[in-house]
Amino acid sequence: MNVPMLDLKAQYVPVMGRIKEALEGVFAEHQYIMGPPVKEFENKMADYLGIKNAIGCASGTDALVLAIKALEIGEGDEIITTPFTFFATASSISRNNATPVFVDIDPLTFNLDPDKIEAAITEKTKAILPVHLFGQCADMDSIMAIAQKYNLKVIEDNAQGIGCTWNGKMSCAFGDIGTLSFFPSKNLGAMGDAGMCMTNDDDLAFKLRQLRVHGENPKYYHKWIGLNSRLDTLQAAVLGVKLDFLETWSKGRRANADFYNSHLKNIPGIRIPHIDSRAVSIYNQYTLVCEKRDELMAYLKSKGIGCAVYYPLPLHLQECFSSLGYKKGDMPVAEELSLKVLSIPIYPELTDEQKQYVCETITNFYFG
Ligand SMILES: Cc1ncc(COP(=O)(O)O)c(C=O)c1O
């Protein structure tokens, strides 16, 4: 049996008719830059997340770059973040000439450990940038309390967590700005690159709207040096259709996680994902902590089961950040997990047979 890591073909079956209609609408108007579907999708996202302003842009990476720029954080400033995340979380800080300061993660949730943040705060610290990794919200009560105490900004990297909640409140609604990625493998994926900034602050929203078009207002007058980073009209049309399905898809992922949890929880050598009792995850990934990880990965692949390591090398040890002066052993939790994590297919279209097969194959690996 074949169980890919993600099955986009299956995902698009129920939505393709409506997407084609929406795209035909764009083709009829030829308004490829900032056409009506952009504003329509922004409004729909603002409603869905319960946040006043949604500002579409070209990618989740650009959303982070724009967010940091809008908060005027740059040269000589520090932003505290996690080393256990996709590269863009930290590169967006460096691309604004600010310095990423890494703080180790909680071993159970893989998210930024709030208990370790205060020790990393200096006079240069301007913001905290938590990531809602794999679809589980970071401990935003603790992070916001620290931010308030030290007068720091908060940017939520919600690329992997669209629709996840903490104490009943939507991610992106805690910090000054929340960012989203619509990379095709995300729970809400475009047919290419796309991203978004979310904020309840109207002034920041106004600035973000200018920054995504070269910092211009009015046309050809530039207050800031911004980016060329608009949300593509065609992508907005696709995303507007798919957003109607997001809650159902997230429920499907949670049901799959329940299935896996019940079948895998008693296998020695494996730890199933830990979801904090205050969090509702959207399971962008279902990530096991395993003994003999590399052997398990090879075994699953040999049996036709897709799996992946997110992430094999924590960011503080990446070559491009060597000038920051971190060394092996500085972030022991992230470093250990990078050797033990393995994500397995969790997409909502998985069939019962596929899930059963994944669980049986993992069980066979450990029990022979
Ligand atoms: C945590 C995190 N941050 C940022 C990004 C960047 O998003 P994009 O690929 O849309 O630029 C991603 C996704 O790839 C991500 O997973």
Short mmCIF file of C-alpha atoms and ligand atoms in Angstrom, two decimals:
data_model
loop_
_atom_site.label_atom_id
_atom_site.label_comp_id
_atom_site.label_asym_id
_atom_site.label_seq_id
_atom_site.Cartn_x
_atom_site.Cartn_y
_atom_site.Cartn_z
CA MET A 1 0.00 0.00 0.00
CA ASN A 2 1.12 3.55 -0.69
CA VAL A 3 0.63 6.29 1.89
CA PRO A 4 2.18 9.55 0.73
CA MET A 5 3.11 12.30 3.18
CA LEU A 6 0.46 14.50 1.58
CA ASP A 7 -2.09 13.74 -1.16
CA LEU A 8 -2.93 16.98 -2.94
CA LYS A 9 -4.74 15.09 -5.69
CA ALA A 10 -7.22 13.76 -3.13
CA GLN A 11 -7.49 17.14 -1.41
CA TYR A 12 -8.51 18.91 -4.62
CA VAL A 13 -11.24 16.42 -5.67
CA PRO A 14 -14.11 18.08 -3.74
CA VAL A 15 -12.99 21.66 -4.42
CA MET A 16 -11.74 21.69 -8.01
CA GLY A 17 -15.10 22.58 -9.60
CA ARG A 18 -15.48 25.66 -7.43
CA ILE A 19 -11.82 26.64 -7.87
CA LYS A 20 -12.13 26.50 -11.66
CA GLU A 21 -15.18 28.76 -11.44
CA ALA A 22 -13.33 31.23 -9.23
CA LEU A 23 -10.32 31.24 -11.59
CA GLU A 24 -12.60 31.75 -14.61
CA GLY A 25 -13.87 34.84 -12.78
CA VAL A 26 -10.31 36.22 -12.58
CA PHE A 27 -9.62 35.35 -16.23
CA ALA A 28 -12.73 37.28 -17.22
CA GLU A 29 -11.55 40.45 -15.46
CA HIS A 30 -7.75 40.24 -16.07
CA GLN A 31 -7.05 42.06 -12.82
CA TYR A 32 -4.03 39.98 -11.90
CA ILE A 33 -2.50 42.41 -9.38
CA MET A 34 -4.65 43.17 -6.34
CA GLY A 35 -7.87 42.12 -8.07
CA PRO A 36 -11.15 41.85 -6.09
CA PRO A 37 -10.49 38.27 -4.82
CA VAL A 38 -7.59 39.64 -2.71
CA LYS A 39 -9.78 41.92 -0.59
CA GLU A 40 -12.55 39.29 -0.53
CA PHE A 41 -10.16 36.66 0.83
CA GLU A 42 -8.61 39.10 3.30
CA ASN A 43 -12.07 39.90 4.67
CA LYS A 44 -12.92 36.20 4.88
CA MET A 45 -9.71 35.45 6.80
CA ALA A 46 -10.32 38.37 9.16
CA ASP A 47 -13.79 36.96 9.90
CA TYR A 48 -12.51 33.42 10.32
CA LEU A 49 -9.78 34.36 12.79
CA GLY A 50 -11.80 37.14 14.46
CA ILE A 51 -9.02 39.67 13.81
CA LYS A 52 -9.68 43.17 12.44
CA ASN A 53 -7.13 43.34 9.65
CA ALA A 54 -5.77 40.80 7.16
CA ILE A 55 -3.01 41.89 4.79
CA GLY A 56 -2.21 39.39 2.05
CA CYS A 57 1.32 39.07 0.74
CA ALA A 58 3.46 36.78 -1.42
CA SER A 59 4.54 34.15 1.15
CA GLY A 60 4.74 33.26 4.83
CA THR A 61 8.38 34.31 4.73
CA ASP A 62 7.50 37.74 3.39
CA ALA A 63 4.75 38.04 6.02
CA LEU A 64 7.43 37.68 8.71
CA VAL A 65 9.81 40.11 6.98
CA LEU A 66 6.98 42.63 6.63
CA ALA A 67 5.85 42.19 10.25
CA ILE A 68 9.33 42.90 11.62
CA LYS A 69 9.71 45.87 9.27
CA ALA A 70 6.34 47.28 10.30
CA LEU A 71 7.38 47.15 13.95
CA GLU A 72 10.56 49.05 13.00
CA ILE A 73 12.87 46.43 14.42
CA GLY A 74 16.27 46.43 12.74
CA GLU A 75 20.00 46.96 13.17
CA GLY A 76 21.18 46.52 16.75
CA ASP A 77 17.88 44.97 17.90
CA GLU A 78 17.29 41.43 19.12
CA ILE A 79 14.28 39.16 18.68
CA ILE A 80 13.85 36.07 20.84
CA THR A 81 12.70 32.98 18.97
CA THR A 82 12.87 29.20 18.79
CA PRO A 83 15.67 27.21 17.15
CA PHE A 84 13.24 24.37 16.31
CA THR A 85 11.29 25.73 13.37
CA PHE A 86 11.47 26.31 9.65
CA PHE A 87 14.40 28.50 8.59
CA ALA A 88 12.23 31.51 7.61
CA THR A 89 11.33 32.26 11.23
CA ALA A 90 14.90 33.33 11.95
CA SER A 91 16.04 34.43 8.47
CA SER A 92 13.28 37.06 8.44
CA ILE A 93 14.93 38.59 11.53
CA SER A 94 18.36 38.63 9.90
CA ARG A 95 16.93 40.00 6.67
CA ASN A 96 15.81 43.03 8.70
CA ASN A 97 19.40 43.35 10.03
CA ALA A 98 18.25 42.42 13.53
CA THR A 99 19.68 39.50 15.54
CA PRO A 100 17.82 36.26 16.30
CA VAL A 101 18.33 35.15 19.91
CA PHE A 102 17.45 31.49 20.31
CA VAL A 103 15.76 30.08 23.41
CA ASP A 104 15.32 26.34 23.86
CA ILE A 105 11.97 24.60 23.53
CA ASP A 106 9.59 22.68 25.75
CA PRO A 107 10.38 18.96 25.33
CA LEU A 108 6.70 17.96 25.23
CA THR A 109 5.12 20.54 22.90
CA PHE A 110 8.27 21.43 20.88
CA ASN A 111 7.28 25.10 21.30
CA LEU A 112 9.30 27.98 22.78
CA ASP A 113 9.76 27.33 26.53
CA PRO A 114 8.42 30.41 28.34
CA ASP A 115 10.45 29.56 31.46
CA LYS A 116 13.66 30.17 29.52
CA ILE A 117 12.71 33.46 27.86
CA GLU A 118 13.44 35.95 30.64
CA ALA A 119 17.09 34.91 30.96
CA ALA A 120 17.60 35.80 27.28
CA ILE A 121 16.16 39.32 27.50
CA THR A 122 18.69 42.16 27.16
CA GLU A 123 18.43 45.91 26.61
CA LYS A 124 18.45 45.20 22.90
CA THR A 125 15.46 42.82 22.96
CA LYS A 126 12.56 44.27 21.03
CA ALA A 127 10.25 41.33 20.42
CA ILE A 128 9.40 37.68 21.02
CA LEU A 129 8.62 35.55 17.96
CA PRO A 130 6.96 32.28 18.99
CA VAL A 131 6.02 29.64 16.41
CA HIS A 132 2.89 27.51 16.72
CA LEU A 133 4.80 24.46 15.62
CA PHE A 134 3.11 21.54 13.86
CA GLY A 135 -0.27 23.19 14.49
CA GLN A 136 -0.17 23.56 18.27
CA CYS A 137 -0.33 27.04 19.77
CA ALA A 138 2.62 28.08 21.94
CA ASP A 139 1.90 29.01 25.58
CA MET A 140 0.64 32.47 24.69
CA ASP A 141 -0.56 33.38 28.22
CA SER A 142 2.99 33.09 29.55
CA ILE A 143 4.59 34.68 26.49
CA MET A 144 2.23 37.66 26.53
CA ALA A 145 2.80 38.14 30.29
CA ILE A 146 6.58 38.30 29.72
CA ALA A 147 6.14 40.65 26.76
CA GLN A 148 3.99 42.96 28.85
CA LYS A 149 6.45 42.93 31.76
CA TYR A 150 9.39 43.92 29.51
CA ASN A 151 7.42 46.03 27.02
CA LEU A 152 8.23 43.78 24.07
CA LYS A 153 6.37 43.29 20.82
CA VAL A 154 5.05 39.84 19.91
CA ILE A 155 4.93 38.38 16.41
CA GLU A 156 3.21 34.99 16.13
CA ASP A 157 4.62 32.83 13.36
CA ASN A 158 1.40 30.98 12.62
CA ALA A 159 2.53 29.46 9.32
CA GLN A 160 1.71 25.98 10.64
CA GLY A 161 -1.14 26.81 13.00
CA ILE A 162 -4.04 28.39 11.11
CA GLY A 163 -7.15 27.97 13.26
CA CYS A 164 -5.44 26.51 16.32
CA THR A 165 -6.45 27.90 19.70
CA TRP A 166 -5.02 28.53 23.16
CA ASN A 167 -7.57 28.74 26.00
CA GLY A 168 -10.27 29.10 23.35
CA LYS A 169 -8.62 32.06 21.64
CA MET A 170 -7.47 31.87 18.02
CA SER A 171 -3.75 31.96 17.27
CA CYS A 172 -2.70 35.25 15.60
CA ALA A 173 -5.04 37.09 18.00
CA PHE A 174 -2.52 37.37 20.87
CA GLY A 175 0.47 39.28 19.51
CA ASP A 176 0.90 42.59 17.69
CA ILE A 177 1.04 40.77 14.35
CA GLY A 178 0.39 37.14 13.40
CA THR A 179 1.69 35.70 10.14
CA LEU A 180 0.31 32.93 7.92
CA SER A 181 1.74 30.82 5.14
CA PHE A 182 -0.39 29.30 2.40
CA PHE A 183 2.41 27.08 1.07
CA PRO A 184 0.66 24.10 -0.61
CA SER A 185 1.43 21.70 2.27
CA LYS A 186 -0.14 23.93 4.90
CA ASN A 187 -3.66 23.16 6.20
CA LEU A 188 -4.90 25.98 3.96
CA GLY A 189 -2.63 25.74 0.93
CA ALA A 190 -2.55 27.82 -2.22
CA MET A 191 -1.61 26.58 -5.70
CA GLY A 192 1.77 28.23 -5.22
CA ASP A 193 3.24 30.68 -2.72
CA ALA A 194 1.11 33.03 -0.65
CA GLY A 195 1.06 34.51 2.85
CA MET A 196 -0.67 36.98 5.15
CA CYS A 197 -0.22 39.29 8.15
CA MET A 198 -3.03 39.56 10.71
CA THR A 199 -3.34 42.43 13.18
CA ASN A 200 -5.94 44.15 15.36
CA ASP A 201 -3.89 47.36 15.21
CA ASP A 202 -5.22 49.63 12.45
CA ASP A 203 -2.04 51.71 12.27
CA LEU A 204 0.10 48.62 11.79
CA ALA A 205 -2.34 47.34 9.15
CA PHE A 206 -2.11 50.65 7.28
CA LYS A 207 1.68 50.43 7.34
CA LEU A 208 1.75 46.77 6.28
CA ARG A 209 -0.46 47.58 3.29
CA GLN A 210 2.09 50.16 2.19
CA LEU A 211 5.14 48.03 2.96
CA ARG A 212 3.91 45.23 0.69
CA VAL A 213 3.88 47.65 -2.27
CA HIS A 214 7.33 49.23 -1.98
CA GLY A 215 6.31 51.37 1.01
CA GLU A 216 4.38 53.61 -1.33
CA ASN A 217 1.54 56.00 -0.48
CA PRO A 218 0.32 57.67 -2.58
CA LYS A 219 1.47 55.98 -5.77
CA TYR A 220 5.10 56.74 -6.65
CA TYR A 221 5.74 58.44 -3.28
CA HIS A 222 7.71 56.22 -0.93
CA LYS A 223 7.77 56.70 2.80
CA TRP A 224 9.59 53.43 3.49
CA ILE A 225 11.67 50.95 1.55
CA GLY A 226 9.17 48.14 1.37
CA LEU A 227 8.89 44.91 -0.60
CA ASN A 228 7.12 43.90 -3.75
CA SER A 229 5.04 41.30 -1.96
CA ARG A 230 1.39 41.21 -2.89
CA LEU A 231 -0.97 38.28 -2.57
CA ASP A 232 -1.52 37.06 -6.13
CA THR A 233 -5.11 37.48 -7.34
CA LEU A 234 -5.28 33.90 -8.67
CA GLN A 235 -4.01 32.50 -5.35
CA ALA A 236 -6.52 34.64 -3.43
CA ALA A 237 -9.34 33.21 -5.58
CA VAL A 238 -8.19 29.64 -4.84
CA LEU A 239 -7.78 30.30 -1.12
CA GLY A 240 -11.18 31.97 -0.85
CA VAL A 241 -12.81 28.74 -2.02
CA LYS A 242 -10.65 26.45 0.11
CA LEU A 243 -11.20 28.42 3.33
CA ASP A 244 -14.80 27.12 3.38
CA PHE A 245 -13.37 23.61 3.85
CA LEU A 246 -10.66 24.40 6.41
CA GLU A 247 -12.59 23.58 9.60
CA THR A 248 -13.73 20.22 8.20
CA TRP A 249 -10.17 19.42 7.14
CA SER A 250 -8.77 20.36 10.55
CA LYS A 251 -11.38 18.13 12.21
CA GLY A 252 -10.33 15.30 9.90
CA ARG A 253 -6.70 15.75 10.94
CA ARG A 254 -7.71 15.65 14.62
CA ALA A 255 -9.70 12.47 14.05
CA ASN A 256 -6.67 10.90 12.35
CA ALA A 257 -4.50 11.97 15.28
CA ASP A 258 -6.96 10.30 17.69
CA PHE A 259 -6.71 7.10 15.64
CA TYR A 260 -2.92 7.16 15.67
CA ASN A 261 -2.81 8.04 19.38
CA SER A 262 -4.94 5.07 20.34
CA HIS A 263 -2.96 2.65 18.16
CA LEU A 264 0.56 3.92 18.87
CA LYS A 265 0.45 5.03 22.49
CA ASN A 266 1.57 1.73 23.96
CA ILE A 267 4.55 1.06 21.73
CA PRO A 268 7.74 1.31 23.75
CA GLY A 269 10.27 3.41 21.86
CA ILE A 270 7.67 5.89 20.62
CA ARG A 271 6.17 8.99 22.15
CA ILE A 272 2.95 10.26 20.59
CA PRO A 273 2.41 14.04 20.29
CA HIS A 274 1.63 15.86 23.53
CA ILE A 275 -1.11 18.46 23.19
CA ASP A 276 -1.36 20.86 26.14
CA SER A 277 -4.80 20.77 27.80
CA ARG A 278 -5.23 24.50 26.97
CA ALA A 279 -4.53 23.97 23.26
CA VAL A 280 -6.57 22.68 20.33
CA SER A 281 -4.17 21.55 17.61
CA ILE A 282 -4.85 21.62 13.90
CA TYR A 283 -2.14 18.97 13.35
CA ASN A 284 -0.26 20.44 10.43
CA GLN A 285 2.07 17.61 11.35
CA TYR A 286 1.70 14.51 13.51
CA THR A 287 5.16 14.14 14.96
CA LEU A 288 6.45 11.16 16.91
CA VAL A 289 9.52 11.14 19.13
CA CYS A 290 11.16 7.79 18.40
CA GLU A 291 14.06 5.61 19.33
CA LYS A 292 15.92 4.31 16.26
CA ARG A 293 14.39 7.15 14.25
CA ASP A 294 16.52 6.84 11.15
CA GLU A 295 15.96 3.07 10.93
CA LEU A 296 12.21 3.57 11.38
CA MET A 297 12.19 6.20 8.64
CA ALA A 298 14.00 3.89 6.22
CA TYR A 299 11.66 1.02 7.12
CA LEU A 300 8.50 3.10 6.58
CA LYS A 301 9.78 4.38 3.24
CA SER A 302 10.59 0.82 2.15
CA LYS A 303 6.96 -0.07 2.91
CA GLY A 304 5.57 2.82 0.83
CA ILE A 305 4.83 5.15 3.74
CA GLY A 306 5.86 8.78 3.44
CA CYS A 307 7.49 10.38 6.47
CA ALA A 308 9.76 13.34 7.12
CA VAL A 309 12.05 14.90 9.70
CA TYR A 310 11.07 18.42 10.74
CA TYR A 311 13.80 19.55 11.52
CA PRO A 312 17.12 17.71 11.27
CA LEU A 313 19.37 20.62 12.33
CA PRO A 314 18.19 23.29 14.79
CA LEU A 315 18.65 26.84 13.55
CA HIS A 316 21.31 27.90 16.09
CA LEU A 317 23.63 25.30 14.49
CA GLN A 318 23.00 26.30 10.85
CA GLU A 319 26.12 27.41 8.99
CA CYS A 320 24.61 30.74 7.97
CA PHE A 321 24.14 31.65 11.64
CA SER A 322 27.65 30.64 12.74
CA SER A 323 28.58 34.29 13.33
CA LEU A 324 25.99 34.38 16.13
CA GLY A 325 28.38 32.21 18.17
CA TYR A 326 26.15 29.32 19.19
CA LYS A 327 27.64 25.88 19.63
CA LYS A 328 26.46 22.31 20.02
CA GLY A 329 24.95 21.79 23.48
CA ASP A 330 23.50 25.32 23.76
CA MET A 331 19.92 24.15 23.06
CA PRO A 332 19.90 20.57 24.37
CA VAL A 333 16.17 19.94 24.00
CA ALA A 334 16.01 21.08 20.37
CA GLU A 335 19.21 19.22 19.57
CA GLU A 336 17.96 15.95 21.05
CA LEU A 337 14.58 16.21 19.36
CA SER A 338 16.18 16.91 15.99
CA LEU A 339 17.63 13.39 16.25
CA LYS A 340 14.38 11.74 17.34
CA VAL A 341 11.38 13.38 15.64
CA LEU A 342 9.55 11.81 12.74
CA SER A 343 6.37 13.14 11.15
CA ILE A 344 3.95 10.69 9.54
CA PRO A 345 1.03 11.30 7.13
CA ILE A 346 -1.89 13.07 8.86
CA TYR A 347 -3.77 14.70 5.95
CA PRO A 348 -7.58 14.49 6.27
CA GLU A 349 -8.13 12.36 3.16
CA LEU A 350 -6.28 9.36 4.68
CA THR A 351 -8.46 6.27 4.48
CA ASP A 352 -9.03 3.92 7.44
CA GLU A 353 -7.01 1.27 5.59
CA GLN A 354 -4.09 3.64 5.15
CA LYS A 355 -4.10 4.65 8.83
CA GLN A 356 -4.35 1.02 9.88
CA TYR A 357 -1.44 0.15 7.60
CA VAL A 358 0.73 2.96 9.01
CA CYS A 359 0.07 1.79 12.58
CA GLU A 360 0.66 -1.88 11.76
CA THR A 361 3.91 -1.07 9.99
CA ILE A 362 5.22 0.99 12.90
CA THR A 363 4.15 -1.75 15.33
CA ASN A 364 5.94 -4.37 13.20
CA PHE A 365 9.10 -2.28 13.22
CA TYR A 366 9.28 -2.17 17.02
CA PHE A 367 7.90 -5.65 17.80
CA GLY A 368 9.41 -7.40 14.76
C1 LIG B 1 7.11 27.96 10.84
C2 LIG B 1 7.20 28.53 9.46
N1 LIG B 1 7.50 29.81 9.30
C3 LIG B 1 7.57 30.37 8.09
C4 LIG B 1 7.32 29.65 6.94
C5 LIG B 1 7.49 30.30 5.62
O1 LIG B 1 6.36 30.26 4.83
P1 LIG B 1 6.48 30.25 3.23
O2 LIG B 1 7.02 28.94 2.80
O3 LIG B 1 5.08 30.50 2.79
O4 LIG B 1 7.38 31.40 2.86
C6 LIG B 1 6.94 28.30 7.06
C7 LIG B 1 6.55 27.46 5.92
O5 LIG B 1 7.16 26.98 5.07
C8 LIG B 1 6.91 27.71 8.35
O6 LIG B 1 6.62 26.43 8.50
#
